[in-house]
PDB file of C-alpha atoms in Angstrom:
ATOM      1  CA  UNK A   1      -3.875 128.821  -3.414  1.00 43.00           C
ATOM      2  CA  UNK A   2      -4.894 130.686   0.127  1.00 42.00           C
ATOM      3  CA  UNK A   3      -2.985 129.529   3.307  1.00 43.00           C
ATOM      4  CA  UNK A   4      -4.378 130.757   6.317  1.00 45.00           C
ATOM      5  CA  UNK A   5      -1.260 129.585   8.312  1.00 43.00           C
ATOM      6  CA  UNK A   6       0.533 132.488   6.183  1.00 42.00           C
ATOM      7  CA  UNK A   7      -1.566 135.445   7.165  1.00 46.00           C
ATOM      8  CA  UNK A   8      -1.516 134.305  10.429  1.00 42.00           C
ATOM      9  CA  UNK A   9       2.456 134.538  10.647  1.00 42.00           C
ATOM     10  CA  UNK A  10       2.274 138.198   9.032  1.00 46.00           C
ATOM     11  CA  UNK A  11       0.141 139.104  11.977  1.00 40.00           C
ATOM     12  CA  UNK A  12       1.994 137.653  14.234  1.00 40.00           C
ATOM     13  CA  UNK A  13       5.537 139.502  13.062  1.00 45.00           C
ATOM     14  CA  UNK A  14       3.246 142.696  13.107  1.00 43.00           C
ATOM     15  CA  UNK A  15       2.353 142.315  16.887  1.00 45.00           C
ATOM     16  CA  UNK A  16       6.098 141.341  17.277  1.00 45.00           C
ATOM     17  CA  UNK A  17       7.291 144.589  16.114  1.00 44.00           C
ATOM     18  CA  UNK A  18       5.273 146.738  18.017  1.00 44.00           C
ATOM     19  CA  UNK A  19       5.728 144.923  21.374  1.00 47.00           C
ATOM     20  CA  UNK A  20       8.876 145.726  23.588  1.00 49.00           C
ATOM     21  CA  UNK A  21      11.842 144.048  22.766  1.00 50.00           C
ATOM     22  CA  UNK A  22      12.460 141.245  25.177  1.00 51.00           C
ATOM     23  CA  UNK A  23      15.266 139.951  27.275  1.00 50.00           C
ATOM     24  CA  UNK A  24      18.006 137.769  25.710  1.00 47.00           C
ATOM     25  CA  UNK A  25      16.559 134.187  26.906  1.00 45.00           C
ATOM     26  CA  UNK A  26      12.965 135.701  25.983  1.00 46.00           C
ATOM     27  CA  UNK A  27      14.077 136.477  22.675  1.00 51.00           C
ATOM     28  CA  UNK A  28      15.770 132.643  22.179  1.00 48.00           C
ATOM     29  CA  UNK A  29      12.396 131.252  23.028  1.00 49.00           C
ATOM     30  CA  UNK A  30      10.389 133.377  20.745  1.00 51.00           C
ATOM     31  CA  UNK A  31      12.784 132.395  17.900  1.00 51.00           C
ATOM     32  CA  UNK A  32      12.598 128.931  18.980  1.00 50.00           C
ATOM     33  CA  UNK A  33       8.731 128.892  18.703  1.00 47.00           C
ATOM     34  CA  UNK A  34       8.564 131.194  15.468  1.00 48.00           C
ATOM     35  CA  UNK A  35      11.100 128.435  13.825  1.00 50.00           C
ATOM     36  CA  UNK A  36       8.859 125.720  14.768  1.00 50.00           C
ATOM     37  CA  UNK A  37       5.993 127.882  13.247  1.00 47.00           C
ATOM     38  CA  UNK A  38       7.530 128.191  10.192  1.00 45.00           C
ATOM     39  CA  UNK A  39       8.881 124.683   9.868  1.00 45.00           C
ATOM     40  CA  UNK A  40       5.087 123.444  10.605  1.00 45.00           C
ATOM     41  CA  UNK A  41       3.540 125.933   7.994  1.00 40.00           C
ATOM     42  CA  UNK A  42       6.282 124.709   5.358  1.00 42.00           C
ATOM     43  CA  UNK A  43       5.551 121.419   5.901  1.00 42.00           C
ATOM     44  CA  UNK A  44       1.905 121.874   5.569  1.00 40.00           C
ATOM     45  CA  UNK A  45       1.967 123.984   2.573  1.00 41.00           C
ATOM     46  CA  UNK A  46       3.888 121.092   1.131  1.00 42.00           C
ATOM     47  CA  UNK A  47       1.545 118.358   2.064  1.00 36.00           C
ATOM     48  CA  UNK A  48      -1.918 120.503   0.760  1.00 35.00           C
ATOM     49  CA  UNK A  49       0.076 121.409  -2.634  1.00 38.00           C
ATOM     50  CA  UNK A  50       0.750 117.582  -3.120  1.00 39.00           C
ATOM     51  CA  UNK A  51      -2.610 117.167  -2.183  1.00 35.00           C
ATOM     52  CA  UNK A  52      -3.723 119.108  -4.497  1.00 34.00           C
ATOM     53  CA  UNK A  53      -1.881 118.411  -7.365  1.00 38.00           C
ATOM     54  CA  UNK A  54      -2.675 114.327  -7.103  1.00 33.00           C
ATOM     55  CA  UNK A  55      -6.186 115.444  -7.141  1.00 33.00           C
ATOM     56  CA  UNK A  56      -6.363 117.236 -10.350  1.00 34.00           C
ATOM     57  CA  UNK A  57      -4.130 114.703 -11.910  1.00 36.00           C
ATOM     58  CA  UNK A  58      -5.885 112.609 -14.804  1.00 37.00           C
ATOM     59  CA  UNK A  59      -6.342 108.779 -14.190  1.00 33.00           C
ATOM     60  CA  UNK A  60      -4.109 107.166 -16.640  1.00 34.00           C
ATOM     61  CA  UNK A  61      -5.355 105.600 -19.470  1.00 32.00           C
ATOM     62  CA  UNK A  62      -4.175 102.272 -18.960  1.00 28.00           C
ATOM     63  CA  UNK A  63      -5.867 101.968 -15.443  1.00 31.00           C
ATOM     64  CA  UNK A  64      -7.475  98.519 -15.169  1.00 31.00           C
ATOM     65  CA  UNK A  65      -5.480  97.032 -17.816  1.00 29.00           C
ATOM     66  CA  UNK A  66      -1.945  97.020 -15.689  1.00 31.00           C
ATOM     67  CA  UNK A  67      -3.490  93.603 -14.191  1.00 33.00           C
ATOM     68  CA  UNK A  68      -2.196  91.911 -17.260  1.00 44.00           C
ATOM     69  CA  UNK A  69       0.974  93.192 -17.522  1.00 45.00           C
ATOM     70  CA  UNK A  70       3.651  90.944 -17.406  1.00 56.00           C
ATOM     71  CA  UNK A  71       1.676  87.428 -18.275  1.00 65.00           C
ATOM     72  CA  UNK A  72       3.474  85.603 -20.896  1.00 75.00           C
ATOM     73  CA  UNK A  73       1.203  82.916 -22.351  1.00 89.00           C
ATOM     74  CA  UNK A  74       3.476  79.910 -23.675  1.00 95.00           C
ATOM     75  CA  UNK A  75       1.541  78.357 -26.970  1.00 95.00           C
ATOM     76  CA  UNK A  76       1.910  74.097 -26.919  1.00 96.00           C
ATOM     77  CA  UNK A  77       4.253  74.102 -29.681  1.00 95.00           C
ATOM     78  CA  UNK A  78       6.357  76.792 -28.011  1.00 95.00           C
ATOM     79  CA  UNK A  79       6.386  74.484 -24.703  1.00 96.00           C
ATOM     80  CA  UNK A  80       9.828  72.934 -23.450  1.00 96.00           C
ATOM     81  CA  UNK A  81       9.039  69.517 -21.906  1.00 96.00           C
ATOM     82  CA  UNK A  82      11.292  67.025 -19.975  1.00 97.00           C
ATOM     83  CA  UNK A  83      11.049  63.910 -21.718  1.00 96.00           C
ATOM     84  CA  UNK A  84      12.668  61.773 -19.493  1.00 97.00           C
ATOM     85  CA  UNK A  85      10.039  63.287 -16.712  1.00 97.00           C
ATOM     86  CA  UNK A  86       7.029  62.757 -18.983  1.00 97.00           C
ATOM     87  CA  UNK A  87       8.093  59.012 -19.550  1.00 97.00           C
ATOM     88  CA  UNK A  88       8.005  58.175 -16.036  1.00 98.00           C
ATOM     89  CA  UNK A  89       5.054  56.127 -14.434  1.00 98.00           C
ATOM     90  CA  UNK A  90       3.635  59.007 -12.068  1.00 98.00           C
ATOM     91  CA  UNK A  91       3.222  61.285 -14.777  1.00 98.00           C
ATOM     92  CA  UNK A  92       1.491  58.666 -17.537  1.00 98.00           C
ATOM     93  CA  UNK A  93      -0.605  57.758 -14.714  1.00 98.00           C
ATOM     94  CA  UNK A  94      -1.472  61.187 -14.143  1.00 98.00           C
ATOM     95  CA  UNK A  95      -2.020  61.902 -17.776  1.00 98.00           C
ATOM     96  CA  UNK A  96      -4.144  59.033 -18.236  1.00 98.00           C
ATOM     97  CA  UNK A  97      -6.276  60.336 -15.270  1.00 98.00           C
ATOM     98  CA  UNK A  98      -6.454  64.088 -16.619  1.00 98.00           C
ATOM     99  CA  UNK A  99      -7.971  62.427 -19.765  1.00 98.00           C
ATOM    100  CA  UNK A 100     -10.416  60.299 -18.106  1.00 98.00           C
ATOM    101  CA  UNK A 101     -11.535  63.430 -16.283  1.00 98.00           C
ATOM    102  CA  UNK A 102     -12.214  65.205 -20.000  1.00 98.00           C
ATOM    103  CA  UNK A 103     -14.372  61.792 -21.029  1.00 98.00           C
ATOM    104  CA  UNK A 104     -15.825  61.628 -17.521  1.00 98.00           C
ATOM    105  CA  UNK A 105     -17.322  65.215 -17.946  1.00 98.00           C
ATOM    106  CA  UNK A 106     -18.468  64.705 -21.809  1.00 98.00           C
ATOM    107  CA  UNK A 107     -20.127  61.646 -20.900  1.00 98.00           C
ATOM    108  CA  UNK A 108     -21.940  64.074 -18.138  1.00 98.00           C
ATOM    109  CA  UNK A 109     -22.610  66.693 -20.817  1.00 98.00           C
ATOM    110  CA  UNK A 110     -24.091  64.122 -22.768  1.00 98.00           C
ATOM    111  CA  UNK A 111     -26.566  62.684 -20.161  1.00 98.00           C
ATOM    112  CA  UNK A 112     -27.416  66.143 -19.377  1.00 98.00           C
ATOM    113  CA  UNK A 113     -28.605  67.012 -22.815  1.00 97.00           C
ATOM    114  CA  UNK A 114     -30.832  64.026 -22.872  1.00 98.00           C
ATOM    115  CA  UNK A 115     -32.177  64.749 -19.282  1.00 97.00           C
ATOM    116  CA  UNK A 116     -31.835  68.494 -18.262  1.00 97.00           C
ATOM    117  CA  UNK A 117     -33.479  67.711 -15.049  1.00 96.00           C
ATOM    118  CA  UNK A 118     -31.175  64.909 -13.919  1.00 95.00           C
ATOM    119  CA  UNK A 119     -29.296  65.511 -10.429  1.00 93.00           C
ATOM    120  CA  UNK A 120     -25.938  66.270 -11.418  1.00 96.00           C
ATOM    121  CA  UNK A 121     -24.209  67.162  -8.104  1.00 96.00           C
ATOM    122  CA  UNK A 122     -23.922  63.616  -6.637  1.00 96.00           C
ATOM    123  CA  UNK A 123     -22.421  62.913  -9.934  1.00 96.00           C
ATOM    124  CA  UNK A 124     -20.082  65.546  -9.952  1.00 97.00           C
ATOM    125  CA  UNK A 125     -18.617  65.242  -6.575  1.00 95.00           C
ATOM    126  CA  UNK A 126     -18.441  61.156  -7.426  1.00 96.00           C
ATOM    127  CA  UNK A 127     -16.526  61.808 -10.593  1.00 96.00           C
ATOM    128  CA  UNK A 128     -14.329  64.788  -9.631  1.00 97.00           C
ATOM    129  CA  UNK A 129     -12.473  64.970  -6.630  1.00 96.00           C
ATOM    130  CA  UNK A 130     -10.901  68.059  -6.061  1.00 93.00           C
ATOM    131  CA  UNK A 131      -8.255  66.776  -3.874  1.00 95.00           C
ATOM    132  CA  UNK A 132      -7.335  64.175  -6.389  1.00 97.00           C
ATOM    133  CA  UNK A 133      -8.285  66.379  -9.355  1.00 97.00           C
ATOM    134  CA  UNK A 134      -5.601  68.761  -8.207  1.00 97.00           C
ATOM    135  CA  UNK A 135      -2.983  66.759  -7.651  1.00 97.00           C
ATOM    136  CA  UNK A 136      -3.264  64.824 -10.949  1.00 98.00           C
ATOM    137  CA  UNK A 137      -3.431  68.063 -12.555  1.00 98.00           C
ATOM    138  CA  UNK A 138      -0.090  69.232 -10.806  1.00 97.00           C
ATOM    139  CA  UNK A 139       1.746  66.236 -11.479  1.00 98.00           C
ATOM    140  CA  UNK A 140       1.490  66.523 -15.276  1.00 98.00           C
ATOM    141  CA  UNK A 141       2.230  69.936 -15.326  1.00 97.00           C
ATOM    142  CA  UNK A 142       5.638  69.294 -13.707  1.00 97.00           C
ATOM    143  CA  UNK A 143       7.486  67.990 -17.315  1.00 98.00           C
ATOM    144  CA  UNK A 144       7.355  71.754 -18.579  1.00 98.00           C
ATOM    145  CA  UNK A 145       9.660  74.697 -17.798  1.00 96.00           C
ATOM    146  CA  UNK A 146       8.854  77.306 -15.502  1.00 95.00           C
ATOM    147  CA  UNK A 147       7.599  79.668 -18.323  1.00 94.00           C
ATOM    148  CA  UNK A 148       5.096  76.957 -19.992  1.00 96.00           C
ATOM    149  CA  UNK A 149       4.022  75.974 -16.104  1.00 96.00           C
ATOM    150  CA  UNK A 150       2.756  79.644 -15.732  1.00 95.00           C
ATOM    151  CA  UNK A 151       0.814  79.318 -18.429  1.00 96.00           C
ATOM    152  CA  UNK A 152      -0.480  75.326 -17.707  1.00 97.00           C
ATOM    153  CA  UNK A 153      -1.371  76.706 -13.831  1.00 97.00           C
ATOM    154  CA  UNK A 154      -3.637  79.441 -15.059  1.00 97.00           C
ATOM    155  CA  UNK A 155      -5.347  76.330 -16.994  1.00 97.00           C
ATOM    156  CA  UNK A 156      -5.541  74.139 -13.976  1.00 98.00           C
ATOM    157  CA  UNK A 157      -7.539  76.906 -12.086  1.00 98.00           C
ATOM    158  CA  UNK A 158      -9.755  77.558 -14.684  1.00 98.00           C
ATOM    159  CA  UNK A 159     -10.652  74.000 -14.932  1.00 98.00           C
ATOM    160  CA  UNK A 160     -11.160  73.878 -10.766  1.00 98.00           C
ATOM    161  CA  UNK A 161     -13.151  77.114 -11.351  1.00 98.00           C
ATOM    162  CA  UNK A 162     -15.416  75.576 -13.837  1.00 98.00           C
ATOM    163  CA  UNK A 163     -16.368  72.718 -12.214  1.00 98.00           C
ATOM    164  CA  UNK A 164     -17.292  74.932  -9.222  1.00 98.00           C
ATOM    165  CA  UNK A 165     -19.421  76.768 -11.460  1.00 98.00           C
ATOM    166  CA  UNK A 166     -21.088  73.742 -13.239  1.00 98.00           C
ATOM    167  CA  UNK A 167     -21.953  72.347  -9.749  1.00 97.00           C
ATOM    168  CA  UNK A 168     -23.787  75.936  -8.566  1.00 97.00           C
ATOM    169  CA  UNK A 169     -25.401  76.077 -12.116  1.00 97.00           C
ATOM    170  CA  UNK A 170     -26.878  72.841 -11.563  1.00 96.00           C
ATOM    171  CA  UNK A 171     -27.966  73.607  -8.332  1.00 95.00           C
ATOM    172  CA  UNK A 172     -32.071  72.833  -7.819  1.00 92.00           C
ATOM    173  CA  UNK A 173     -33.674  74.776  -5.093  1.00 89.00           C
ATOM    174  CA  UNK A 174     -35.540  72.775  -2.300  1.00 88.00           C
ATOM    175  CA  UNK A 175     -38.688  71.435  -3.727  1.00 88.00           C
ATOM    176  CA  UNK A 176     -37.964  72.188  -7.156  1.00 88.00           C
ATOM    177  CA  UNK A 177     -37.968  68.871  -9.931  1.00 90.00           C
ATOM    178  CA  UNK A 178     -37.052  70.588 -13.549  1.00 95.00           C
ATOM    179  CA  UNK A 179     -34.480  73.762 -14.231  1.00 96.00           C
ATOM    180  CA  UNK A 180     -35.666  76.411 -16.575  1.00 96.00           C
ATOM    181  CA  UNK A 181     -34.101  76.872 -19.753  1.00 97.00           C
ATOM    182  CA  UNK A 182     -32.106  79.945 -18.527  1.00 97.00           C
ATOM    183  CA  UNK A 183     -30.575  77.125 -15.813  1.00 97.00           C
ATOM    184  CA  UNK A 184     -30.169  74.629 -18.432  1.00 98.00           C
ATOM    185  CA  UNK A 185     -28.063  76.976 -20.708  1.00 98.00           C
ATOM    186  CA  UNK A 186     -25.865  77.919 -17.986  1.00 98.00           C
ATOM    187  CA  UNK A 187     -25.009  74.595 -17.117  1.00 98.00           C
ATOM    188  CA  UNK A 188     -24.545  73.919 -20.536  1.00 98.00           C
ATOM    189  CA  UNK A 189     -22.284  76.874 -21.132  1.00 98.00           C
ATOM    190  CA  UNK A 190     -20.121  75.604 -17.853  1.00 98.00           C
ATOM    191  CA  UNK A 191     -19.920  72.025 -19.639  1.00 98.00           C
ATOM    192  CA  UNK A 192     -18.555  73.603 -22.900  1.00 98.00           C
ATOM    193  CA  UNK A 193     -16.108  75.366 -20.847  1.00 98.00           C
ATOM    194  CA  UNK A 194     -14.802  72.826 -18.733  1.00 98.00           C
ATOM    195  CA  UNK A 195     -13.987  70.754 -22.153  1.00 98.00           C
ATOM    196  CA  UNK A 196     -12.362  73.564 -23.783  1.00 98.00           C
ATOM    197  CA  UNK A 197     -10.071  74.088 -20.874  1.00 98.00           C
ATOM    198  CA  UNK A 198      -9.502  70.193 -20.730  1.00 98.00           C
ATOM    199  CA  UNK A 199      -8.596  70.293 -24.369  1.00 98.00           C
ATOM    200  CA  UNK A 200      -6.435  73.386 -23.986  1.00 98.00           C
ATOM    201  CA  UNK A 201      -4.206  71.931 -21.189  1.00 98.00           C
ATOM    202  CA  UNK A 202      -4.004  68.281 -22.995  1.00 98.00           C
ATOM    203  CA  UNK A 203      -2.922  70.267 -26.339  1.00 98.00           C
ATOM    204  CA  UNK A 204       0.641  70.469 -24.300  1.00 98.00           C
ATOM    205  CA  UNK A 205       0.913  66.443 -24.599  1.00 96.00           C
ATOM    206  CA  UNK A 206       0.183  65.995 -28.334  1.00 90.00           C
TER     207      UNK A 206
END
């Protein structure tokens, strides 16, 4: 590496050697300035060397994978449940509601298959109140241990996301009365994803 500061220090040193001997006070001042310049130069060399070293290092082979590290998935057969809590009225009502949500989604999917141009958004908003749905989903998953709840929480987020995407996919632009084959396929895709995620969650209660 070539550092201009090092050459400048050499020139300064040479020029100082040719100048008359300064007074003790001036000599102390010059020595102090020289120490500051040397410290600055040394610090700058360290920074430049570190920056260069980082710039030439190859990217780690696991870049992009690190976000999935530490995520543990609990299978339904390995889940630990609090049976007493599961038997409470609140949890049982929530569980019945979740099953009803799945049946409603399946019913809407069948209606859509029969009439792919039906207005879906009003039905989705009527049958799936996000606030109540989220509450019911959170209540029923309190029966599990912390590790299992980490898994069920991801399923809950997936269900809510499915409904959001389903509404977006089913939206008709102003003046449109029919959906294109591509839009129909997209709606069916999210109906299928929603059904699968409900099934994944309910598998923990079998």
